[in-house]
CSV table of C-alpha atoms and ligand atoms in Angstrom, one decimal:
chain,number,residue,atom,x,y,z
A,153,MET,CA,3.2,-28.9,-1.4
A,154,LEU,CA,1.4,-27.0,-3.9
A,155,ASP,CA,-2.2,-26.2,-2.4
A,156,PHE,CA,-4.1,-22.7,-3.9
A,157,THR,CA,-6.8,-23.5,-1.5
A,158,LEU,CA,-8.3,-20.7,-0.1
A,159,THR,CA,-9.0,-21.8,3.9
A,160,PRO,CA,-13.0,-20.5,4.8
A,161,GLU,CA,-11.3,-16.8,6.0
A,162,GLN,CA,-9.9,-16.1,2.8
A,163,ILE,CA,-13.2,-16.5,1.7
A,164,LYS,CA,-15.2,-15.0,3.5
A,165,LEU,CA,-12.9,-11.8,3.2
A,166,GLN,CA,-12.6,-12.3,-1.1
A,167,GLU,CA,-17.0,-12.5,-0.6
A,168,LYS,CA,-17.0,-9.4,1.6
A,169,ALA,CA,-14.3,-7.1,-0.8
A,170,ARG,CA,-16.6,-8.4,-3.7
A,171,GLN,CA,-20.0,-7.4,-2.2
A,172,PHE,CA,-19.0,-4.6,-0.8
A,173,ALA,CA,-16.7,-4.1,-4.8
A,174,MET,CA,-21.1,-4.5,-6.4
A,175,GLU,CA,-23.0,-2.7,-4.2
A,176,GLU,CA,-20.5,0.7,-3.5
A,177,VAL,CA,-17.4,1.0,-5.8
A,178,LEU,CA,-18.6,0.3,-9.3
A,179,PRO,CA,-22.7,1.8,-8.4
A,180,ALA,CA,-19.9,5.5,-7.6
A,181,ALA,CA,-17.0,4.6,-10.5
A,182,ALA,CA,-18.2,6.7,-13.1
A,183,TYR,CA,-19.0,9.2,-11.0
A,184,TYR,CA,-15.6,10.2,-10.0
A,185,ASP,CA,-14.5,9.4,-13.3
A,186,VAL,CA,-16.1,11.9,-15.1
A,187,LYS,CA,-16.3,14.4,-12.1
A,188,ASP,CA,-12.0,13.6,-11.8
A,189,GLU,CA,-12.2,14.0,-8.1
A,190,ILE,CA,-10.6,11.7,-5.1
A,191,PRO,CA,-13.9,8.6,-4.6
A,192,MET,CA,-13.0,10.2,0.0
A,193,PRO,CA,-17.0,8.9,1.2
A,194,ILE,CA,-16.1,5.1,-0.6
A,195,MET,CA,-12.2,4.9,0.1
A,196,ARG,CA,-14.0,6.0,4.2
A,197,LYS,CA,-16.2,2.8,4.3
A,198,ALA,CA,-13.7,1.4,2.8
A,199,PHE,CA,-12.2,1.7,6.0
A,200,ASP,CA,-14.9,1.1,8.3
A,201,ALA,CA,-15.9,-2.3,6.5
A,202,GLY,CA,-12.5,-3.4,6.7
A,203,ILE,CA,-11.3,-3.4,3.4
A,204,MET,CA,-8.4,-0.8,3.8
A,205,ASN,CA,-5.1,-1.3,6.2
A,206,GLY,CA,-5.2,-5.3,6.1
A,207,ASP,CA,-1.6,-5.4,6.5
A,208,ILE,CA,-1.4,-3.6,9.7
A,209,PRO,CA,0.5,-6.3,12.4
A,210,LYS,CA,-2.0,-6.4,14.9
A,211,GLU,CA,0.3,-5.5,17.8
A,212,TYR,CA,-0.3,-2.0,16.1
A,213,GLY,CA,-4.1,-2.2,16.3
A,214,GLY,CA,-4.7,-3.6,13.0
A,215,PRO,CA,-5.8,-7.9,11.4
A,216,GLY,CA,-2.3,-8.2,10.5
A,217,LEU,CA,-3.0,-10.3,7.2
A,218,GLY,CA,-0.9,-11.5,4.4
A,219,LEU,CA,-0.5,-10.2,0.5
A,220,VAL,CA,-2.0,-13.0,-0.5
A,221,GLU,CA,-5.2,-11.7,1.6
A,222,ALA,CA,-4.4,-8.0,0.3
A,223,ALA,CA,-4.3,-9.6,-2.6
A,224,LEU,CA,-7.3,-10.9,-2.8
A,225,VAL,CA,-9.2,-7.8,-1.7
A,226,THR,CA,-7.9,-6.1,-3.7
A,227,GLU,CA,-8.4,-8.2,-7.4
A,228,GLU,CA,-12.5,-6.7,-6.1
A,229,ILE,CA,-12.4,-3.8,-6.1
A,230,ALA,CA,-10.1,-3.2,-8.8
A,231,ALA,CA,-13.0,-5.4,-10.7
A,232,ALA,CA,-15.4,-2.5,-9.8
A,233,CYS,CA,-12.9,0.2,-10.7
A,234,PRO,CA,-9.2,0.0,-10.7
A,235,GLY,CA,-8.9,3.8,-9.9
A,236,LEU,CA,-11.0,3.5,-6.8
A,237,ALA,CA,-8.8,0.5,-5.8
A,238,THR,CA,-5.6,2.5,-5.9
A,239,SER,CA,-7.2,5.3,-3.7
A,240,ILE,CA,-7.6,2.0,-1.8
A,241,PHE,CA,-4.4,1.1,-1.9
A,242,ASP,CA,-1.8,3.5,-2.0
A,243,SER,CA,-1.9,3.9,2.0
A,244,ALA,CA,-0.1,0.3,1.5
A,245,LEU,CA,2.1,1.6,-0.8
A,246,GLY,CA,2.6,4.2,1.4
A,247,MET,CA,3.0,2.6,4.3
A,248,GLU,CA,5.4,0.0,3.9
A,249,PRO,CA,8.2,1.4,3.8
A,250,LEU,CA,7.0,2.5,7.5
A,251,LEU,CA,6.5,-1.7,8.3
A,252,LEU,CA,9.2,-2.9,6.5
A,253,SER,CA,12.2,0.0,8.4
A,254,LYS,CA,13.7,-0.6,11.4
A,255,ASN,CA,12.1,2.7,13.6
A,256,GLU,CA,10.1,0.7,16.1
A,257,GLY,CA,9.2,4.4,17.7
A,258,ALA,CA,7.7,5.3,14.7
A,259,LYS,CA,5.6,2.2,14.1
A,260,ARG,CA,4.3,2.9,17.5
A,261,LYS,CA,3.2,6.4,17.3
A,262,TYR,CA,2.3,6.1,13.4
A,263,LEU,CA,0.9,2.7,12.6
A,264,PRO,CA,-1.9,2.7,15.0
A,265,ARG,CA,-3.5,5.9,13.9
A,266,ILE,CA,-3.1,4.6,10.7
A,267,ALA,CA,-5.5,1.9,12.1
A,268,LYS,CA,-8.0,4.0,13.5
A,269,ASP,CA,-8.3,6.7,12.5
A,270,PHE,CA,-8.3,7.1,8.9
A,271,LYS,CA,-5.7,8.6,7.8
A,272,GLN,CA,-3.7,8.2,5.0
A,273,THR,CA,-0.1,7.2,3.4
A,274,SER,CA,1.5,8.5,0.4
A,275,PHE,CA,4.7,7.1,-1.6
A,276,ALA,CA,7.3,9.4,-2.9
A,277,THR,CA,10.5,8.2,-4.5
A,278,SER,CA,8.9,9.9,-7.4
A,279,GLU,CA,10.5,13.4,-8.7
A,280,PRO,CA,9.3,15.9,-12.0
A,281,THR,CA,12.9,14.8,-13.8
A,282,MET,CA,12.9,11.1,-11.8
A,283,GLY,CA,10.9,8.3,-11.9
A,284,SER,CA,12.1,4.8,-13.2
A,285,ASP,CA,16.8,6.0,-11.6
A,286,VAL,CA,15.0,6.1,-8.4
A,287,SER,CA,18.1,6.5,-7.8
A,288,SER,CA,19.2,9.9,-9.6
A,289,LEU,CA,16.8,11.1,-6.8
A,290,ARG,CA,17.4,15.5,-6.2
A,291,CYS,CA,15.1,16.2,-3.5
A,292,THR,CA,18.1,17.2,-0.9
A,293,ALA,CA,18.5,15.8,2.6
A,294,THR,CA,20.6,17.7,4.8
A,295,PRO,CA,21.7,17.0,8.4
A,296,ASP,CA,20.6,19.6,11.0
A,297,GLY,CA,21.9,18.3,14.7
A,298,GLU,CA,20.1,14.3,15.4
A,299,ASP,CA,17.6,16.0,12.1
A,300,TYR,CA,17.7,16.4,8.6
A,301,ILE,CA,16.1,19.7,6.8
A,302,LEU,CA,14.7,18.3,3.5
A,303,ASN,CA,14.0,19.9,-0.5
A,304,GLY,CA,12.7,19.6,-3.1
A,305,THR,CA,9.2,17.9,-5.6
A,306,LYS,CA,7.6,15.4,-4.7
A,307,TYR,CA,5.6,14.3,-7.9
A,308,TRP,CA,3.2,12.0,-8.9
A,309,ILE,CA,2.2,11.5,-5.3
A,310,THR,CA,-1.0,9.2,-5.0
A,311,ASN,CA,-3.2,10.0,-3.1
A,312,GLY,CA,-1.2,13.2,-1.8
A,313,GLY,CA,-4.1,15.7,-1.8
A,314,ILE,CA,-5.4,14.3,1.4
A,315,ALA,CA,-2.8,12.2,2.8
A,316,ASP,CA,-1.9,12.5,6.5
A,317,TYR,CA,1.7,10.9,6.0
A,318,VAL,CA,4.3,10.5,3.5
A,319,SER,CA,6.8,8.4,3.1
A,320,VAL,CA,9.5,10.8,1.4
A,321,PHE,CA,13.0,9.2,0.1
A,322,ALA,CA,15.9,12.6,-0.7
A,323,THR,CA,19.8,12.3,-0.3
A,324,ILE,CA,21.9,13.3,1.0
A,325,ASP,CA,24.1,14.2,-1.9
A,326,PRO,CA,22.2,14.2,-5.3
A,327,LYS,CA,26.0,12.8,-6.3
A,328,SER,CA,26.5,9.8,-4.6
A,329,GLN,CA,23.3,8.1,-5.9
A,330,HIS,CA,22.8,5.1,-4.0
A,331,ALA,CA,25.1,6.0,-1.0
A,332,GLY,CA,22.8,9.1,-0.4
A,333,ILE,CA,19.2,7.4,-0.4
A,334,CYS,CA,17.6,8.4,2.9
A,335,ALA,CA,14.2,7.4,4.0
A,336,PHE,CA,11.4,9.8,5.8
A,337,PHE,CA,8.1,9.3,7.3
A,338,VAL,CA,7.4,13.8,7.1
A,339,GLU,CA,3.6,14.5,8.1
A,340,THR,CA,1.8,17.1,6.3
A,341,LYS,CA,1.3,19.3,8.0
A,342,TRP,CA,4.8,20.5,8.9
A,343,ASP,CA,5.8,23.3,8.2
A,344,GLY,CA,7.4,23.6,4.8
A,345,VAL,CA,4.8,20.8,2.2
A,346,THR,CA,3.3,22.7,0.1
A,347,ILE,CA,0.2,19.8,-2.2
A,348,GLY,CA,-0.1,21.5,-5.9
A,349,ARG,CA,-2.6,21.3,-8.1
A,350,THR,CA,-4.6,17.5,-8.8
A,351,ILE,CA,-2.8,15.9,-12.1
A,352,PRO,CA,-5.2,16.3,-15.2
A,353,LYS,CA,-5.3,12.3,-16.7
A,354,MET,CA,-6.6,9.6,-18.6
A,355,GLY,CA,-8.0,7.1,-16.2
A,356,GLN,CA,-7.6,6.3,-12.5
A,357,ARG,CA,-10.1,9.5,-12.5
A,358,CYS,CA,-10.8,8.1,-9.4
A,359,SER,CA,-7.8,8.1,-7.9
A,360,ASN,CA,-6.0,12.2,-6.8
A,361,THR,CA,-2.0,12.5,-7.8
A,362,VAL,CA,0.2,15.8,-7.4
A,363,GLY,CA,3.0,17.6,-6.8
A,364,ILE,CA,4.1,17.6,-3.3
A,365,ASN,CA,6.7,20.9,-2.8
A,366,LEU,CA,9.7,20.4,0.8
A,367,LYS,CA,10.3,23.2,1.5
A,368,ASN,CA,12.8,23.2,4.2
A,369,VAL,CA,11.1,21.1,6.0
A,370,ARG,CA,12.7,19.5,8.8
A,371,VAL,CA,12.7,16.2,10.3
A,372,PRO,CA,12.6,14.9,13.4
A,373,LYS,CA,15.4,12.2,13.9
A,374,GLU,CA,12.0,10.0,15.1
A,375,ASN,CA,10.9,9.8,11.7
A,376,ILE,CA,14.0,8.1,9.6
A,377,LEU,CA,13.5,5.7,8.2
A,378,ALA,CA,16.3,4.4,6.4
A,379,MET,CA,19.4,6.5,6.9
A,380,PRO,CA,21.3,7.4,3.8
A,381,GLY,CA,22.7,4.6,2.3
A,382,LYS,CA,20.1,2.6,3.3
A,383,GLY,CA,16.7,4.2,2.0
A,384,PHE,CA,17.6,2.7,-1.9
A,385,VAL,CA,17.3,-1.2,-0.7
A,386,LEU,CA,14.0,0.1,1.7
A,387,ALA,CA,12.3,1.6,-1.8
A,388,MET,CA,13.0,-1.7,-3.8
A,389,GLN,CA,12.0,-4.3,-0.8
A,390,THR,CA,8.6,-2.3,-0.7
A,391,PHE,CA,8.2,-2.6,-4.4
A,392,ALA,CA,8.7,-6.1,-3.9
A,393,ARG,CA,6.2,-6.5,-1.5
A,394,THR,CA,2.9,-4.2,-3.1
A,395,ARG,CA,4.6,-4.6,-7.5
A,396,PRO,CA,2.0,-8.1,-6.6
A,397,ILE,CA,-0.8,-6.2,-5.5
A,398,ILE,CA,-0.3,-4.0,-8.9
A,399,GLY,CA,-0.6,-7.5,-10.4
A,400,SER,CA,-3.9,-7.5,-8.9
A,401,PHE,CA,-5.1,-4.5,-10.2
A,402,GLY,CA,-4.9,-6.5,-13.4
A,403,VAL,CA,-6.5,-9.7,-13.0
A,404,GLY,CA,-8.9,-7.8,-11.3
A,405,ALA,CA,-9.4,-5.4,-14.2
A,406,ALA,CA,-8.9,-8.1,-16.4
A,407,ARG,CA,-12.2,-10.2,-15.2
A,408,ALA,CA,-14.0,-8.0,-15.1
A,409,ALA,CA,-13.5,-6.8,-18.8
A,410,MET,CA,-13.9,-10.9,-19.6
A,411,GLU,CA,-17.2,-11.0,-17.8
A,412,TYR,CA,-18.6,-7.7,-19.9
A,413,ALA,CA,-17.6,-9.9,-22.9
A,414,LEU,CA,-18.9,-12.5,-22.4
A,415,ASP,CA,-22.5,-11.2,-21.2
A,416,TYR,CA,-22.0,-9.4,-24.6
A,417,ALA,CA,-21.0,-11.9,-27.3
A,418,LYS,CA,-23.9,-14.2,-25.3
A,419,LYS,CA,-26.9,-11.5,-26.3
A,420,ARG,CA,-25.3,-9.4,-29.7
A,421,LYS,CA,-26.3,-11.0,-32.5
A,422,THR,CA,-24.5,-11.0,-36.5
A,423,PHE,CA,-26.0,-13.4,-38.9
A,424,GLY,CA,-28.9,-14.3,-37.5
A,425,MET,CA,-27.5,-15.7,-34.9
A,426,ALA,CA,-25.1,-14.9,-31.4
A,427,ILE,CA,-21.6,-13.4,-31.9
A,428,GLN,CA,-20.1,-16.0,-29.1
A,429,ASN,CA,-21.0,-19.1,-31.8
A,430,TYR,CA,-18.0,-18.0,-34.6
A,431,GLN,CA,-15.1,-18.9,-33.4
A,432,ALA,CA,-13.3,-16.3,-33.3
A,433,ILE,CA,-14.8,-14.4,-30.5
A,434,GLN,CA,-14.8,-18.1,-28.6
A,435,PHE,CA,-11.0,-17.8,-29.6
A,436,LYS,CA,-11.2,-14.2,-27.9
A,437,LEU,CA,-12.4,-15.1,-24.8
A,438,ALA,CA,-10.5,-18.4,-24.5
A,439,GLU,CA,-7.8,-16.0,-24.4
A,440,MET,CA,-7.9,-13.6,-22.2
A,441,TYR,CA,-9.9,-16.5,-19.9
A,442,GLN,CA,-6.6,-18.1,-19.6
A,443,LYS,CA,-4.6,-14.6,-19.9
A,444,THR,CA,-6.3,-13.6,-16.5
A,445,GLU,CA,-6.2,-16.9,-15.5
A,446,THR,CA,-2.2,-16.9,-15.5
A,447,ALA,CA,-2.3,-13.1,-14.4
A,448,ARG,CA,-3.6,-14.1,-11.2
A,449,LEU,CA,-1.4,-17.1,-10.4
A,450,LEU,CA,0.7,-14.9,-10.2
A,451,THR,CA,-0.3,-12.7,-8.1
A,452,TRP,CA,-0.8,-15.5,-5.3
A,453,LYS,CA,2.7,-16.6,-5.9
A,454,ALA,CA,4.8,-13.7,-5.8
A,455,ALA,CA,1.8,-12.6,-2.9
A,456,TRP,CA,2.6,-16.0,-1.0
A,457,GLU,CA,6.3,-16.2,-1.1
A,458,SER,CA,6.5,-12.5,0.3
A,459,ASP,CA,4.4,-14.0,3.0
A,460,GLN,CA,6.4,-17.2,3.7
A,461,GLY,CA,9.4,-14.7,4.3
A,462,LYS,CA,11.3,-15.4,0.9
A,463,ASP,CA,12.9,-12.3,-0.8
A,464,ALA,CA,9.5,-11.8,-3.6
A,465,THR,CA,11.5,-9.9,-6.1
A,466,VAL,CA,11.9,-10.9,-9.2
A,467,ASN,CA,8.2,-13.1,-9.2
A,468,ALA,CA,6.2,-9.6,-7.6
A,469,SER,CA,8.7,-7.7,-11.7
A,470,ILE,CA,7.3,-10.8,-13.0
A,471,ALA,CA,3.8,-11.1,-12.1
A,472,LYS,CA,3.1,-7.4,-11.6
A,473,PHE,CA,5.0,-7.1,-16.1
A,474,TYR,CA,3.2,-10.0,-17.1
A,475,ALA,CA,-0.4,-9.2,-15.1
A,476,THR,CA,-0.8,-5.6,-16.6
A,477,GLU,CA,0.5,-6.1,-19.7
A,478,ALA,CA,-2.2,-9.4,-20.0
A,479,ALA,CA,-4.7,-6.6,-18.1
A,480,GLN,CA,-4.1,-4.4,-21.3
A,481,GLU,CA,-4.6,-7.1,-23.6
A,482,VAL,CA,-7.5,-8.2,-22.2
A,483,VAL,CA,-9.7,-5.5,-22.1
A,484,ASP,CA,-8.4,-3.9,-25.0
A,485,GLU,CA,-9.9,-7.4,-26.8
A,486,ALA,CA,-13.1,-6.9,-24.3
A,487,LEU,CA,-13.9,-3.7,-26.7
A,488,GLN,CA,-13.1,-5.3,-29.7
A,489,ILE,CA,-15.9,-7.6,-29.1
A,490,CYS,CA,-18.3,-4.9,-27.2
A,491,GLY,CA,-17.9,-2.9,-30.5
A,492,GLY,CA,-19.2,0.7,-31.5
A,493,TYR,CA,-20.3,0.4,-27.5
A,494,GLY,CA,-17.2,-0.5,-26.1
A,495,TYR,CA,-16.3,2.6,-27.2
A,496,THR,CA,-18.4,4.2,-25.9
A,497,ARG,CA,-19.2,6.1,-22.2
A,498,MET,CA,-22.0,4.0,-21.8
A,499,PHE,CA,-20.4,0.8,-21.0
A,500,PRO,CA,-17.7,0.5,-18.7
A,501,ILE,CA,-15.0,-0.8,-21.0
A,502,GLU,CA,-14.0,2.1,-22.9
A,503,LYS,CA,-13.5,3.5,-18.1
A,504,LEU,CA,-11.3,0.0,-18.0
A,505,TYR,CA,-9.3,0.7,-20.6
A,506,ARG,CA,-8.2,4.5,-20.1
A,507,ASP,CA,-7.9,3.2,-16.1
A,508,VAL,CA,-5.0,-0.4,-16.5
A,509,ARG,CA,-3.4,1.9,-18.9
A,510,LEU,CA,-1.8,3.9,-15.2
A,511,LEU,CA,-0.5,-0.1,-14.8
A,512,ARG,CA,2.1,-0.8,-16.5
A,513,ILE,CA,3.2,2.6,-15.3
A,514,TYR,CA,3.6,3.2,-12.1
A,515,GLU,CA,5.3,1.9,-9.0
A,516,GLY,CA,7.9,0.5,-12.3
A,517,THR,CA,6.9,-0.2,-15.5
A,518,SER,CA,6.7,-3.2,-17.8
A,519,GLU,CA,10.2,-2.2,-19.0
A,520,VAL,CA,11.8,-1.9,-15.7
A,521,GLN,CA,10.3,-4.7,-14.5
A,522,ARG,CA,12.5,-6.7,-17.7
A,523,ILE,CA,15.3,-4.8,-16.7
A,524,ILE,CA,14.9,-7.1,-14.0
A,525,ILE,CA,14.4,-9.9,-14.6
A,526,ALA,CA,17.1,-10.0,-17.0
A,527,GLY,CA,19.6,-8.9,-14.5
A,528,HIS,CA,17.9,-11.9,-12.6
A,529,LEU,CA,18.9,-14.4,-15.0
A,530,LEU,CA,22.2,-13.0,-16.4
A,531,ASN,CA,23.9,-12.6,-12.5
A,532,ASN,CA,22.4,-14.6,-10.2
A,533,TYR,CA,20.1,-17.8,-12.6
A,534,ARG,CA,21.4,-21.0,-11.8
A,535,SER,CA,20.9,-22.8,-15.1
A,536,SER,CA,20.1,-26.9,-14.4
A,537,VAL,CA,21.1,-28.1,-18.2
A,538,PRO,CA,25.3,-28.2,-18.4
A,539,GLN,CA,26.3,-25.1,-20.2
A,540,LEU,CA,26.0,-26.0,-24.3
A,541,GLU,CA,30.1,-26.5,-25.0
A,542,ASN,CA,29.4,-29.2,-22.3
A,543,LEU,CA,26.8,-31.5,-24.1
A,544,PRO,CA,27.0,-34.6,-22.7
A,545,VAL,CA,27.7,-37.9,-25.5
A,546,HIS,CA,27.0,-40.8,-24.2
A,547,ARG,CA,28.8,-42.8,-26.8
A,548,GLU,CA,25.6,-45.7,-26.0
A,549,PHE,CA,23.5,-43.4,-27.9
A,550,ASP,CA,25.4,-42.0,-31.0
A,551,PRO,CA,22.6,-42.1,-33.7
A,552,LEU,CA,26.7,-41.0,-35.7
A,553,ASP,CA,28.2,-44.5,-33.8
A,554,GLU,CA,25.3,-47.5,-34.4
A,555,ASP,CA,28.3,-49.6,-34.8
A,556,HIS,CA,30.8,-48.1,-31.8
A,557,ALA,CA,33.7,-48.0,-34.7
A,558,ASN,CA,34.5,-44.7,-32.6
A,559,ALA,CA,35.0,-47.2,-28.9
A,560,GLY,CA,37.7,-45.8,-27.3
A,561,LYS,CA,38.3,-43.4,-28.7
A,562,ALA,CA,38.1,-39.1,-27.4
A,563,ILE,CA,34.7,-37.0,-27.9
A,564,TRP,CA,35.4,-33.9,-29.3
A,565,ARG,CA,33.1,-31.3,-29.1
A,566,CYS,CA,33.2,-28.1,-31.5
A,567,ARG,CA,32.8,-25.0,-29.5
A,568,ILE,CA,31.4,-22.5,-32.3
A,569,CYS,CA,29.1,-25.1,-34.3
A,570,GLY,CA,28.6,-28.5,-32.1
A,571,HIS,CA,30.3,-30.8,-34.0
A,572,VAL,CA,30.8,-33.5,-32.6
A,573,HIS,CA,34.5,-35.7,-33.8
A,574,TYR,CA,35.9,-38.5,-32.2
A,575,GLY,CA,39.4,-38.9,-32.4
A,576,ASP,CA,42.6,-39.2,-30.3
A,577,GLU,CA,43.2,-35.5,-30.9
A,578,ALA,CA,40.5,-33.0,-32.1
A,579,PRO,CA,40.8,-32.0,-35.6
A,580,GLU,CA,43.6,-29.6,-37.6
A,581,GLU,CA,40.0,-27.6,-38.4
A,582,CYS,CA,36.1,-27.9,-38.5
A,583,PRO,CA,34.6,-29.2,-42.0
A,584,TYR,CA,30.7,-27.3,-40.2
A,585,CYS,CA,32.6,-23.8,-39.2
A,586,PHE,CA,36.3,-24.1,-40.6
A,587,PHE,CA,37.2,-23.2,-36.5
A,588,PRO,CA,41.0,-24.0,-36.3
A,589,LYS,CA,42.1,-26.8,-33.4
A,590,THR,CA,41.9,-24.1,-30.9
A,591,ALA,CA,37.9,-24.3,-30.7
A,592,PHE,CA,37.2,-28.3,-30.5
A,593,LYS,CA,37.1,-29.2,-26.5
A,594,GLU,CA,37.4,-32.7,-25.5
A,595,ILE,CA,33.7,-34.1,-23.9
A,596,THR,CA,35.1,-36.2,-20.5
B,842,FAD,C1,-0.9,8.4,-12.3
B,842,FAD,C2,0.8,8.5,-11.5
B,842,FAD,C3,0.4,7.5,-10.5
B,842,FAD,C4,1.7,7.9,-9.8
B,842,FAD,N1,1.5,7.3,-8.6
B,842,FAD,C5,3.5,7.2,-7.6
B,842,FAD,C6,3.7,7.3,-6.1
B,842,FAD,O1,2.8,6.9,-5.1
B,842,FAD,N2,4.3,7.5,-5.8
B,842,FAD,C7,5.5,7.5,-6.7
B,842,FAD,O2,6.6,8.0,-6.2
B,842,FAD,N3,5.7,7.3,-7.7
B,842,FAD,C8,4.6,7.6,-8.2
B,842,FAD,N4,4.8,7.9,-9.8
B,842,FAD,C9,4.8,7.9,-10.7
B,842,FAD,C10,6.0,6.5,-11.8
B,842,FAD,O3,6.4,5.5,-10.6
B,842,FAD,C11,6.7,7.0,-12.3
B,842,FAD,O4,5.9,7.9,-13.5
B,842,FAD,C12,7.4,6.0,-13.4
B,842,FAD,O5,8.0,4.8,-12.5
B,842,FAD,C13,7.5,6.2,-14.9
B,842,FAD,O6,8.8,7.0,-14.4
B,842,FAD,P1,8.5,8.5,-15.0
B,842,FAD,O7,7.6,8.8,-15.6
B,842,FAD,O8,9.3,9.3,-15.2
B,842,FAD,O9,9.6,8.1,-16.7
B,842,FAD,P2,11.3,7.9,-16.8
B,842,FAD,O10,11.9,7.2,-16.0
B,842,FAD,O11,10.4,9.3,-17.5
B,842,FAD,O12,10.7,6.4,-18.2
B,842,FAD,C14,10.5,7.5,-19.8
B,842,FAD,C15,10.7,5.9,-20.7
B,842,FAD,O13,12.2,5.5,-20.9
B,842,FAD,C16,12.2,3.8,-20.6
B,842,FAD,N5,12.8,4.1,-20.0
B,842,FAD,C17,13.3,4.3,-18.9
B,842,FAD,N6,14.2,3.7,-18.6
B,842,FAD,C18,14.9,3.0,-19.2
B,842,FAD,C19,15.8,1.6,-19.2
B,842,FAD,N7,16.8,1.8,-18.4
B,842,FAD,N8,15.6,1.0,-20.3
B,842,FAD,C20,14.7,0.9,-21.5
B,842,FAD,N9,13.9,2.2,-20.8
B,842,FAD,C21,13.4,2.8,-20.1
B,842,FAD,C22,10.5,4.0,-19.1
B,842,FAD,O14,9.8,2.3,-19.1
B,842,FAD,C23,9.4,4.7,-19.8
B,842,FAD,O15,8.6,4.3,-20.8
B,842,FAD,C24,2.7,7.1,-10.9
B,842,FAD,C25,2.9,7.7,-11.9
B,842,FAD,C26,1.5,7.9,-12.4
B,842,FAD,C27,1.3,8.6,-13.5
């Protein structure tokens, strides 16, 4: 059964998030963007309003909401400011390895604190010399009794400057690739953890990004999220749940840009009439709407799949890939519709333009999503149509044999060019591509 109807609870949540986005996020966004400052007061309000940490299960003190709910809320906040949305929802990414791990003790210790005490968690796979190729990370985890000692630098860590905890991915041996990767829940107040300066960015300046240096950081066995060899899979399982939400960032930003452009197109006049009357503008708006709606469907589908306990890896990649690229295109067209004003800092589209650019990079670039989707197609996808060389020919419906002169003869297909030959034997040579008899296969 297919049903896109939201439940009354989901509609209420969506409305609450929209109100918060319009009243608290939108008015503050430009300020924090110009200041390049983390919007702690707004994040605190989001926490108090119950906008953050929706996915912490009830048994650990959270509301126990699903990814579909996360998609609804994220779209609303991202429509007001994708940067602030990153700040507000990054903890969900940081927490995901803990939620997915089997470490019950760490869940009982940390999740209630995160749910109740406004604690922030960051996620750290990336390093100064590695982002896409997670298996080649260099941060080392050296066993010491039952503990591990971490050494290395994690880079590009969102909310790292304010994080209380970080899910750190490291390796027992950088040469062992996937086999060595493990994961730990690290407290930033532990000895040996140093937070770097805020990295200055083009967009998403309402979110904080830093490097984190780990020097002989002792992690007790209680904080192991994944043993060596299990960390890579944990990172990929995390992305399968968080990538649909990056799709929702794109949907929110695209929707906002489309709505600003729609408003402008109705009011701006050129050559004696509002530009909304020109088909060139109407077609742009139609495509912007189509892309936004398509992106939302894909993100909802991937989020729903995850909520059903299915492996959403491929659809999460499709959703992230499509929605973030669509967002870029929609925001670009919105800027074009707004003409010179679109390019100014007094209009909101210039900021959206800078903010959405990141969506195609973090949590796996668009190229990485293509690699995942192509890998699925080439290795796991099951086709419904037959292989080309097995394409059936039904004698009754063969336009070349309407008088059924070939009835009773065997049918042969050239595997190279597709030519169909009737006869007791295949021809010595294909009359189209000149491949020899061996290229023919009998169609049964
Ligand atoms: C603002 C910001 C916030 C971030 N937040 C976090 C965070 O909180 N935690 C965290 O761990 N990381 C974070 N990241 C890091 C982010 O996930 C990486 O930047 C991203 O995965 C890409 O890695 P890279 O920058 O090292 O690029 P690289 O991996 O070096 O890739 C460079 C280019 O080559 C392409 N490429 C790489 N390999 C291939 C291939 N096989 N085929 C085709 N093309 C390829 C990439 O798509 C990219 O275009 C953040 C990054 C930014 C910019």
